[in-house]
Short mmCIF file of C-alpha atoms in Angstrom, two decimals:
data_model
loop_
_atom_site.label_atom_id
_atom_site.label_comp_id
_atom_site.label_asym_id
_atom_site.label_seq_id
_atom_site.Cartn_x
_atom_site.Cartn_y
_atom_site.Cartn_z
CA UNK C 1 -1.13 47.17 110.57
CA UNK C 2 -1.93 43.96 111.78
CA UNK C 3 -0.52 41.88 114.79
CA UNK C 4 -1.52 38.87 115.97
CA UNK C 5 -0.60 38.28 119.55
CA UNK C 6 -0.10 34.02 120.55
CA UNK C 7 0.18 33.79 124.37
CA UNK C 8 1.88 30.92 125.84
CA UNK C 9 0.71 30.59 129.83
CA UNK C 10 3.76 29.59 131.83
CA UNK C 11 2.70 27.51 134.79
CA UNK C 12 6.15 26.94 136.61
CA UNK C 13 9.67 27.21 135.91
CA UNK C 14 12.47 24.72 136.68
CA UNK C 15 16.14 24.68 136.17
CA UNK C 16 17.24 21.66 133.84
CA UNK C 17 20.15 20.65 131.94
CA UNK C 18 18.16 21.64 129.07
CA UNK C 19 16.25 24.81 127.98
CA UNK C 20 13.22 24.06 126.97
CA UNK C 21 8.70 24.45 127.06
CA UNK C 22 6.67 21.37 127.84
CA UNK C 23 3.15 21.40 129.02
CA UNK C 24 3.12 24.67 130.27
CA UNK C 25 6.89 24.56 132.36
CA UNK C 26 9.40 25.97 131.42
CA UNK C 27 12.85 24.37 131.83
CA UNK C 28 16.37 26.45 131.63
CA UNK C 29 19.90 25.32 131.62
CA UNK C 30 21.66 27.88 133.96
CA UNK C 31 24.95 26.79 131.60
CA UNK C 32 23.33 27.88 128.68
CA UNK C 33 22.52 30.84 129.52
CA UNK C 34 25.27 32.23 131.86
CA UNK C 35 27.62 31.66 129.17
CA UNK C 36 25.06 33.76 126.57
CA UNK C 37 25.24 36.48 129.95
CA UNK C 38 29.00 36.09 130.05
CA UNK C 39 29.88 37.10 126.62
CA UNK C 40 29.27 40.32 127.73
CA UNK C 41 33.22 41.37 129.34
CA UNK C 42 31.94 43.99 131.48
CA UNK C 43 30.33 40.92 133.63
CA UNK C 44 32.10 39.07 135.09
CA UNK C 45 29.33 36.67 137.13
CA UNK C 46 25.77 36.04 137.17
CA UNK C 47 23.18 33.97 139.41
CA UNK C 48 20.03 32.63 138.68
CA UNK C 49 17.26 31.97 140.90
CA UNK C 50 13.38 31.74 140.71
CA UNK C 51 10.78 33.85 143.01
CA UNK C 52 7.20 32.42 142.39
CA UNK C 53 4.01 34.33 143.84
CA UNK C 54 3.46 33.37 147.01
CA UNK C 55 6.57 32.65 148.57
CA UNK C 56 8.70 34.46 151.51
CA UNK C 57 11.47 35.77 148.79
CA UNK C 58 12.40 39.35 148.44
CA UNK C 59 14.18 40.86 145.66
CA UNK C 60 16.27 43.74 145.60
CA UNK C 61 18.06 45.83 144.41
CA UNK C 62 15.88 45.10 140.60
CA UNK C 63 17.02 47.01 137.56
CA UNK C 64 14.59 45.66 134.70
CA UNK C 65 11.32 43.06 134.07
CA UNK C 66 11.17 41.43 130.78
CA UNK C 67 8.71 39.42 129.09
CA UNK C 68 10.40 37.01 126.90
CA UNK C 69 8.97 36.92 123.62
CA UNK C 70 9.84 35.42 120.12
CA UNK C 71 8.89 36.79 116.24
CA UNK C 72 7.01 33.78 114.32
CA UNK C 73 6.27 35.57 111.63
CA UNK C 74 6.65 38.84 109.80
CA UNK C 75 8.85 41.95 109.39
CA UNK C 76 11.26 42.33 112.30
CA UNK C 77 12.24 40.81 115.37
CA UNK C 78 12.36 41.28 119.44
CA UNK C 79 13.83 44.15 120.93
CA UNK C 80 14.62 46.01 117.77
CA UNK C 81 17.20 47.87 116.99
CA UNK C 82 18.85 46.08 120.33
CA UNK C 83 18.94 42.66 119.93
CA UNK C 84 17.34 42.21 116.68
CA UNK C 85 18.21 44.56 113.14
CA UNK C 86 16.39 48.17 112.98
CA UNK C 87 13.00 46.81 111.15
CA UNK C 88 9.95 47.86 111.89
CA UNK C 89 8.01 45.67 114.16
CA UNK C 90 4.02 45.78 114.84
CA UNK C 91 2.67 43.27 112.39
CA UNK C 92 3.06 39.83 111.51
CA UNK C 93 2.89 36.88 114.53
CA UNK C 94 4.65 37.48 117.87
CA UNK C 95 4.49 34.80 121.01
CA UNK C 96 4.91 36.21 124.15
CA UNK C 97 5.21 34.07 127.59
CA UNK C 98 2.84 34.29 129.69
CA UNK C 99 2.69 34.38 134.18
CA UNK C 100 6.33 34.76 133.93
CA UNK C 101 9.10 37.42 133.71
CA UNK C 102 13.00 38.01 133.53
CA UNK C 103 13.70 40.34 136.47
CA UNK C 104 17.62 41.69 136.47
CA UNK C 105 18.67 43.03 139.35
CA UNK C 106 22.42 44.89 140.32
CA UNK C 107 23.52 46.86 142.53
CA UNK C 108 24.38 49.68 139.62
CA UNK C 109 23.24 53.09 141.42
CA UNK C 110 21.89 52.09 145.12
CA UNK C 111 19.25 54.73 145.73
CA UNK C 112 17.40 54.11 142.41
CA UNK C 113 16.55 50.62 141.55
CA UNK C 114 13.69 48.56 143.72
CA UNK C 115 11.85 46.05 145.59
CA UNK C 116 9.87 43.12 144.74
CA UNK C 117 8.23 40.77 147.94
CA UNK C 118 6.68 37.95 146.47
CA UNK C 119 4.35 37.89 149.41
CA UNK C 120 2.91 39.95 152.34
CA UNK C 121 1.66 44.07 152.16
CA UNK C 122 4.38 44.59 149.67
CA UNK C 123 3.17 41.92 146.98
CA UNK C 124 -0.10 43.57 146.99
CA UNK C 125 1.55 46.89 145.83
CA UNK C 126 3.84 45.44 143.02
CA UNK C 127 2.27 43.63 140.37
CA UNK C 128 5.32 41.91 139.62
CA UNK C 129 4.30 39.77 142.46
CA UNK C 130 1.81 37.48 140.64
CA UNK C 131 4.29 36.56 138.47
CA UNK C 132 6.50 33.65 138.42
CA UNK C 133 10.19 35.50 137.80
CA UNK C 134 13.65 34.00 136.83
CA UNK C 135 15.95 36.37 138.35
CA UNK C 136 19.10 37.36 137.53
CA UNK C 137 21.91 38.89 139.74
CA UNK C 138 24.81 40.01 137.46
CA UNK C 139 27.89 41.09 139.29
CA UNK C 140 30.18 43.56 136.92
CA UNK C 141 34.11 43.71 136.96
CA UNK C 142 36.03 45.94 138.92
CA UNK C 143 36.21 49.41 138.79
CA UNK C 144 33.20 49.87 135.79
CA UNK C 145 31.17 52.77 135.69
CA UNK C 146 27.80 52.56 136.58
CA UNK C 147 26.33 53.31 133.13
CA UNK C 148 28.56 50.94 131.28
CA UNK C 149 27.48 48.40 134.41
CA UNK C 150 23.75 49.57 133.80
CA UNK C 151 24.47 48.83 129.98
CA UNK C 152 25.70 45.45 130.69
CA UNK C 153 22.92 44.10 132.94
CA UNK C 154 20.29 46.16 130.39
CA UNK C 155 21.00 43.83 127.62
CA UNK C 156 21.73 40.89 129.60
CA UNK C 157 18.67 41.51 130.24
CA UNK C 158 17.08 41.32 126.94
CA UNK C 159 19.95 38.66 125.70
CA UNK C 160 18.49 36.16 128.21
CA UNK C 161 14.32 37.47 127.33
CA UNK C 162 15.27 36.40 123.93
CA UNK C 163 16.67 33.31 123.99
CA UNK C 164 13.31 31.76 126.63
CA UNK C 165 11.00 33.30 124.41
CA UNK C 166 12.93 31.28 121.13
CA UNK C 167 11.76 27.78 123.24
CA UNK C 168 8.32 28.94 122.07
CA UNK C 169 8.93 29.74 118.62
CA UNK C 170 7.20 26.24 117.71
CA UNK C 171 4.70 25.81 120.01
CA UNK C 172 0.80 26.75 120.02
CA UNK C 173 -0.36 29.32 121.84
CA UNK C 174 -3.02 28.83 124.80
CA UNK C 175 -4.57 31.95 123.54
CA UNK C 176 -4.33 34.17 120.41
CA UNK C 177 -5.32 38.01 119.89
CA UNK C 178 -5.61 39.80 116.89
CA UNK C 179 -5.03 43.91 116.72
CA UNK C 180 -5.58 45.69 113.49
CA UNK C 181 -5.39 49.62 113.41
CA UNK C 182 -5.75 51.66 109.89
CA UNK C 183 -4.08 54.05 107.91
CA UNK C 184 -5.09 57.91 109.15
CA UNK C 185 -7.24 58.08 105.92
CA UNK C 186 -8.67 54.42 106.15
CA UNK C 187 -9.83 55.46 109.72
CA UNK C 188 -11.45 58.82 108.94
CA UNK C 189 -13.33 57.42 106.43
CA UNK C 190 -14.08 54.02 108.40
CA UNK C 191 -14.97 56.01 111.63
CA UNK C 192 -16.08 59.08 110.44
CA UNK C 193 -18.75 59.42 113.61
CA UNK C 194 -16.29 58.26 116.61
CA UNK C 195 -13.70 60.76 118.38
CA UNK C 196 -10.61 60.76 117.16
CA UNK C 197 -8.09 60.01 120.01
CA UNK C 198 -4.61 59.85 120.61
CA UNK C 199 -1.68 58.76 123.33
CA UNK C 200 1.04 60.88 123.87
CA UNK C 201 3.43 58.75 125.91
CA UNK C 202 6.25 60.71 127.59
CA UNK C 203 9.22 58.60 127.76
CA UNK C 204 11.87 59.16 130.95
CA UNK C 205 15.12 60.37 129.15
CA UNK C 206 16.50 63.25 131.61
CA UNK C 207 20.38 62.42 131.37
CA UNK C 208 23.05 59.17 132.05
CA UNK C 209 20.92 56.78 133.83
CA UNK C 210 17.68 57.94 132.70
CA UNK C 211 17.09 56.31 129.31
CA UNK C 212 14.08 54.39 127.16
CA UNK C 213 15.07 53.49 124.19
CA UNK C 214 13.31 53.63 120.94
CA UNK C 215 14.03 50.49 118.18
CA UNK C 216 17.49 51.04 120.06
CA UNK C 217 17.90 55.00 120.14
CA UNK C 218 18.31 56.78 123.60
CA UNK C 219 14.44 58.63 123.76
CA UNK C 220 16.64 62.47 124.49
CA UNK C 221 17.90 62.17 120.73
CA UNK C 222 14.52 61.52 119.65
CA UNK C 223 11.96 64.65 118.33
CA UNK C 224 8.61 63.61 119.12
CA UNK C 225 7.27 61.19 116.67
CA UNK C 226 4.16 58.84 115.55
CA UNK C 227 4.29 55.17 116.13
CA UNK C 228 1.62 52.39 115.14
CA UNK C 229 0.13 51.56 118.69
CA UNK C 230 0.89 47.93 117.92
CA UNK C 231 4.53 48.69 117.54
CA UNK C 232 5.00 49.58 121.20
CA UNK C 233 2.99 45.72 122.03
CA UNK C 234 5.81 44.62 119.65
CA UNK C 235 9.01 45.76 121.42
CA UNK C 236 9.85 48.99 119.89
CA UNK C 237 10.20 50.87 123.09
CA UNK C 238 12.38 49.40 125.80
CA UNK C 239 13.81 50.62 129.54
CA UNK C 240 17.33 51.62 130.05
CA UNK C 241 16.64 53.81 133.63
CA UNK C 242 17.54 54.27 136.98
CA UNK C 243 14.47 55.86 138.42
CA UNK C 244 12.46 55.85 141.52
CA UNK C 245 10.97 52.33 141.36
CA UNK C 246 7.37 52.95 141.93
CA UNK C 247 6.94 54.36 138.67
CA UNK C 248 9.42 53.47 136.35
CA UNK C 249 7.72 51.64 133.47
CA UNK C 250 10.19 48.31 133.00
CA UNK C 251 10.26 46.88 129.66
CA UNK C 252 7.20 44.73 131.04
CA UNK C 253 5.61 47.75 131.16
CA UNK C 254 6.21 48.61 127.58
CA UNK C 255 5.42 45.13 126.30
CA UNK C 256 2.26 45.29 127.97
CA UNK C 257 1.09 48.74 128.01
CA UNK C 258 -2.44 49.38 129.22
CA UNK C 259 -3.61 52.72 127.91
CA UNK C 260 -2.36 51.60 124.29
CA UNK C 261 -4.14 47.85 125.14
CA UNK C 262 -7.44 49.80 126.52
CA UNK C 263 -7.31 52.53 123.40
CA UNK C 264 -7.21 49.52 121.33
CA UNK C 265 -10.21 47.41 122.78
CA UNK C 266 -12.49 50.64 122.57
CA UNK C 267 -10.96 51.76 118.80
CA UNK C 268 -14.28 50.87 116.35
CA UNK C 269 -16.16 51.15 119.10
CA UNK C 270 -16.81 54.38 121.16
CA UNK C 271 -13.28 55.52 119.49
CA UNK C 272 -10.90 56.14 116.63
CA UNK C 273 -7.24 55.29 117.62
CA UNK C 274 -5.62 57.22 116.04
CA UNK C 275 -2.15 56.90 116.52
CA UNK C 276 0.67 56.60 119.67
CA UNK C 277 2.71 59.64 119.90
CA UNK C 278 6.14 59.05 121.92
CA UNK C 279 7.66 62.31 123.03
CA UNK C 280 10.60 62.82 125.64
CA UNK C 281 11.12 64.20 129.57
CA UNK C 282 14.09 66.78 129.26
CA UNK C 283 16.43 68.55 131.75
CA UNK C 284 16.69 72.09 129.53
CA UNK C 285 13.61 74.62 129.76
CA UNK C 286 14.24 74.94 125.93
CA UNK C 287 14.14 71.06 125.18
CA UNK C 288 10.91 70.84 126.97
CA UNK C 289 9.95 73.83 125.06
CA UNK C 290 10.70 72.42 121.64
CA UNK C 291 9.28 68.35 122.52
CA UNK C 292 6.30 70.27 124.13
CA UNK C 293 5.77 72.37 121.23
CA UNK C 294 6.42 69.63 118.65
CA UNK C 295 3.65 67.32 120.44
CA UNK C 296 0.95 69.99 120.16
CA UNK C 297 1.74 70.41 116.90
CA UNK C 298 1.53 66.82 115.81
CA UNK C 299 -1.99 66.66 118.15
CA UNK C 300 -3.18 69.39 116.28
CA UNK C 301 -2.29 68.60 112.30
CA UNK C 302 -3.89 64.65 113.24
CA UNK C 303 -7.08 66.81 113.85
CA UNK C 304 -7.47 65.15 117.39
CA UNK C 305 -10.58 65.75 119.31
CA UNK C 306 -9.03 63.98 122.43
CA UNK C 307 -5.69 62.89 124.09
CA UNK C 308 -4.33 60.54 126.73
CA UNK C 309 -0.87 61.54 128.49
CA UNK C 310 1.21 59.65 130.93
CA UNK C 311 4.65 60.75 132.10
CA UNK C 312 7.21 58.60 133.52
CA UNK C 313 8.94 60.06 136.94
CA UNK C 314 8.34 63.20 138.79
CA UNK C 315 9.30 66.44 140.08
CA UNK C 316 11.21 67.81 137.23
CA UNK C 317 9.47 65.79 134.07
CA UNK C 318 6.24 67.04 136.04
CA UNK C 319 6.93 70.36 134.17
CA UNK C 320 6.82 68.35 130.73
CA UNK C 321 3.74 67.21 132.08
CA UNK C 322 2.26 70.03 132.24
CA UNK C 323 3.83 71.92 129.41
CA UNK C 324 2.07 69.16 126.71
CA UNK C 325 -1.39 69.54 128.92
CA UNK C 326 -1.86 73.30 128.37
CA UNK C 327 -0.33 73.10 124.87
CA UNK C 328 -2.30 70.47 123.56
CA UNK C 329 -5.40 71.87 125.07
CA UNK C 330 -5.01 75.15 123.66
CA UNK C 331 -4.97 73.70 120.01
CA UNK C 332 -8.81 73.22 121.26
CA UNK C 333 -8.01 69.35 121.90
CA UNK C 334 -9.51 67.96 125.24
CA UNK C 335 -6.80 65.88 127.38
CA UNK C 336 -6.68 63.69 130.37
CA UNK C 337 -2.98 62.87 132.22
CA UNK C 338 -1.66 60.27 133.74
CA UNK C 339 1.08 61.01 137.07
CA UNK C 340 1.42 59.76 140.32
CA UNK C 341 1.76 62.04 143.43
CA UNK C 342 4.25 63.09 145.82
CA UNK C 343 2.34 64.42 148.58
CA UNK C 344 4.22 63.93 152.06
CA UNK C 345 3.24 61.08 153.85
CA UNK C 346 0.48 62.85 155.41
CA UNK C 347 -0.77 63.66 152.25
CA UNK C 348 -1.08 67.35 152.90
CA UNK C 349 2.23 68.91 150.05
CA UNK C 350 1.71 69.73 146.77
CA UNK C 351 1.18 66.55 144.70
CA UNK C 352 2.84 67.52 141.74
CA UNK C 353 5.51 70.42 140.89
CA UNK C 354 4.07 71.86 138.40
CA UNK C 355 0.18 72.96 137.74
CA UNK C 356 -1.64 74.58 135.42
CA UNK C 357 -5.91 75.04 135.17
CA UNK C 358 -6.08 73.15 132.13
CA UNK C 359 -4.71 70.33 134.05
CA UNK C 360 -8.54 69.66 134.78
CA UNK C 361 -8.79 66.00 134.18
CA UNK C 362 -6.60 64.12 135.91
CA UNK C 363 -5.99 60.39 136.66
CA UNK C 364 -3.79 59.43 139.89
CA UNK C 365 -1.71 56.25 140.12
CA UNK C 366 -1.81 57.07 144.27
CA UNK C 367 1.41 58.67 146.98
CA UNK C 368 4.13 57.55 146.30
CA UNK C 369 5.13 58.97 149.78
CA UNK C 370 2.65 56.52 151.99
CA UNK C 371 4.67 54.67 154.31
CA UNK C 372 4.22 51.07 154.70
CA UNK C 373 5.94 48.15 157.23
CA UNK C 374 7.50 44.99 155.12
CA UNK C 375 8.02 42.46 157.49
CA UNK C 376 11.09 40.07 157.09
CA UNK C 377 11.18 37.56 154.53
CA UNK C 378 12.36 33.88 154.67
CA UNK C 379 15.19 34.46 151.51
CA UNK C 380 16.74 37.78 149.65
CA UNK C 381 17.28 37.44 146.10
CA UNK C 382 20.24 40.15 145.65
CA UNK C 383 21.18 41.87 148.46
CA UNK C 384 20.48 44.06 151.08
CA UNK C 385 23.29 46.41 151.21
CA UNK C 386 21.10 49.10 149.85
CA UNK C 387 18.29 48.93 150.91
CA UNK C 388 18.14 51.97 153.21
CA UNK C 389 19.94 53.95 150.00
CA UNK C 390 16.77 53.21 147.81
CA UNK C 391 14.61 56.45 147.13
CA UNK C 392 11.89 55.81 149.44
CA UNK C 393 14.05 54.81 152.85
CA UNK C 394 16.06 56.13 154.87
CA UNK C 395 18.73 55.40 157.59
CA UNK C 396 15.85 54.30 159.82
CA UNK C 397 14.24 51.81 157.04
CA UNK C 398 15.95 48.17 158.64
CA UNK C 399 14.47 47.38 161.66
CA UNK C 400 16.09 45.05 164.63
CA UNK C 401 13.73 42.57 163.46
CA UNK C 402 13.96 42.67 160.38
CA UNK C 403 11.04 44.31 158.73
CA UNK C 404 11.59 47.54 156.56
CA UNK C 405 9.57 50.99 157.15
CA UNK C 406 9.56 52.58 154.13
CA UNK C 407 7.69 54.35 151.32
CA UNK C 408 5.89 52.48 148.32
CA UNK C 409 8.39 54.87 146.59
CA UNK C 410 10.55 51.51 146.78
CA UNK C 411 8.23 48.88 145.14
CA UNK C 412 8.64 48.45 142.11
CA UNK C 413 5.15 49.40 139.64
CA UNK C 414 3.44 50.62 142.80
CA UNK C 415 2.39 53.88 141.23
CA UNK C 416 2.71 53.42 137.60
CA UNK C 417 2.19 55.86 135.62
CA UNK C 418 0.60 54.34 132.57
CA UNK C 419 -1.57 52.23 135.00
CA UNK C 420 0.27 49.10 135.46
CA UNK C 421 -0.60 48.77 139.02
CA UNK C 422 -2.74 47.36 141.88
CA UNK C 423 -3.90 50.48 143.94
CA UNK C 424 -7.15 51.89 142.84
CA UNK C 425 -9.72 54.19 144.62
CA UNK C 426 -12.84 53.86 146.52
#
């Protein structure tokens, strides 16, 4: 498959009485799109307002980050399956905007969604923070349940992505990238020499609240499966969770993937890609059983000679973890995995709840459990009713002045899982 990527840098946005891209700023009618939010019955308001890096602006509580993005040309469109019909996506033309993000935000569970500070110690945790975001705060009617509210925001969400990334459909892109993967026989017989590698991407999907969706279908229905790795840069895999913010992987995080991105620059090279395999996290001991099972087996009939895990969460999908480790490397298939760690914040508990000695190369996205002082910021974007409800605070977290003790359990990205973050190692 072939896709080539057209990037569009956005420089600044502005609200206008009419939606549209020139010379790098982007312009959007607030009436436009409320009324495209609004259709939606289960809301019943929404706000708009823009955070750029830099500034004293918190926001809080935030459910999703979107990069809006439009189909030129080719088979399918954004967010399949969701907003555009079931067709498979990963080749053709795609635009995607640049420095900039859609960032929803709710207060739909409390303890579970996060925090983005545009400045100070907590921008340098999130990297959310470098870009310029048009936030949304969508208030639901009365008495809705928090997954139908969850629903509502999720694909207002993606409604609003949508219709910024259309603006672009005409322009030219500041930059253009082309990614081109083969067939399983084209690349044996292109690549005969290089290792044959794979991603096995576990997707969060532990019950009501807990969802990624895949070209529209909840990831716990889903057996694990084979995708084209440019068909998760295309939109096929989307957020629909409530999870501890650090790592959740937003839709951002899908759209921009960088183990499937880095697997890509080295495939020819010192690789062969061979394909991305998307398996689930489940509650059940025998549903982790059968995805963990089914992903070994996939690893194994590909012929792999190494994979690349990540997991999304922790504590219980930590099993799952582990579970597709020692499988896969019993099928005589070297693996690395991808987690985070929840060590105390003196760094002295078990980092992970699960272990296993084949677990014996492992990459760390850093404790979530370090505690860190935000100091008070000029303007909240949301509120801050929640804030000590978030998993990462406590009743202690607001200070009389202010400032917020917490762990980077509440920024959002500050762990990531598949990488998307700032902390690194020395």
């Amino acid at each position: 498959m072939k896709l080539e990527m057209g990037y569009i840098h956005i420089s600044d946005i502005e609200f206008s009485s009419e939606s549209k891209i020139e010379n790098g700023k982007l312009y959007v009618s607030t009436d436009a799109l409320k009324a495209l939010v609004l259709e939606d019955e289960k809301l019943k308001d929404v706000s708009f307002d823009i955070a750029r890096p830099g500034e004293s602006v918190r926001i809080t509580p935030v459910k999703d980050v979107i990069e809006p993005r439009v189909k030129v040309e080719g088979k399918g469109g954004v967010f399949p399956g969701i907003i555009s019909k079931v067709d498979t996506v990963g080749s053709g033309k795609t635009y995607a905007l640049k420095g900039m993000a859609v960032v929803t935000a709710g207060k739909i569970v409390g303890f579970q969604e996060g925090v983005i500070d545009m400045t100070g110690p907590g921008a340098d945790y999130t990297p959310f923070s470098k870009l310029i975001n048009l936030v949304m705060v969508c208030e639901p009617v009365d008495e809705i349940e928090p997954h139908e509210y969850e629903k509502a925001v999720r694909i207002a969400g993606f409604k609003a992505a949508a219709y910024i990334g259309e603006l672009a459909k005409s322009l030219t892109p500041d930059e253009t990238k082309v990614y081109e993967t083969e067939t399983i026989k084209e690349g044996m017989a292109k690549y005969p020499d290089l290792p044959r590698v794979a991603y096995v991407h576990m997707l969060q999907s532990q019950g009501l609240l807990h969802d990624t969706y895949v070209y529209g279908v909840d990831a716990k229905q889903i057996l694990p499966t084979m995708l084209n790795p440019t068909e998760c840069m295309d939109g096929a895999i989307v957020s629909g969770n409530c999870v501890s913010a650090c790592d959740k992987n937003p839709t951002y995080v899908h759209q921009n993937n960088p183990v499937v991105h880095d697997l890509l620059e080295e495939h020819g090279k010192t690789i062969n890609f061979v394909c991305h395999i998307v398996t689930n996290e489940n509650v059940y001991l025998a549903d982790k059983q059968r995805s963990s099972d089914w992903t070994a087996k996939l690893c194994k009939m590909l012929d792999l000679d190494g994979v690349i895990v990540s997991q999304e969460g922790f504590g219980n999908p930590d099993t799952d973890l582990i579970m597709n480790c020692k499988k896969i490397e019993a099928e005589g298939i070297k693996t690395v995995i991808i987690t985070d760690e929840y060590a105390g914040r003196d760094g002295k508990s078990q980092s992970l709840a699960d272990a296993d000695a084949a677990a014996d190369a492992v990459v760390t996205a850093g404790n979530a459990n370090q505690v860190v002082v935000l100091p008070k910021l000029d303007k909240v974007i949301g509120t801050l009713d929640y804030i000590t409800k978030i998993a990462g605070a406590s009743e202690n977290t607001l200070r009389e002045d202010g400032s917020l003790e917490v762990e980077i359990q509440v920024i959002t990205g500050a762990t990531n899982e598949v990488g998307f973050t700032t902390l690194s190692a020395r």
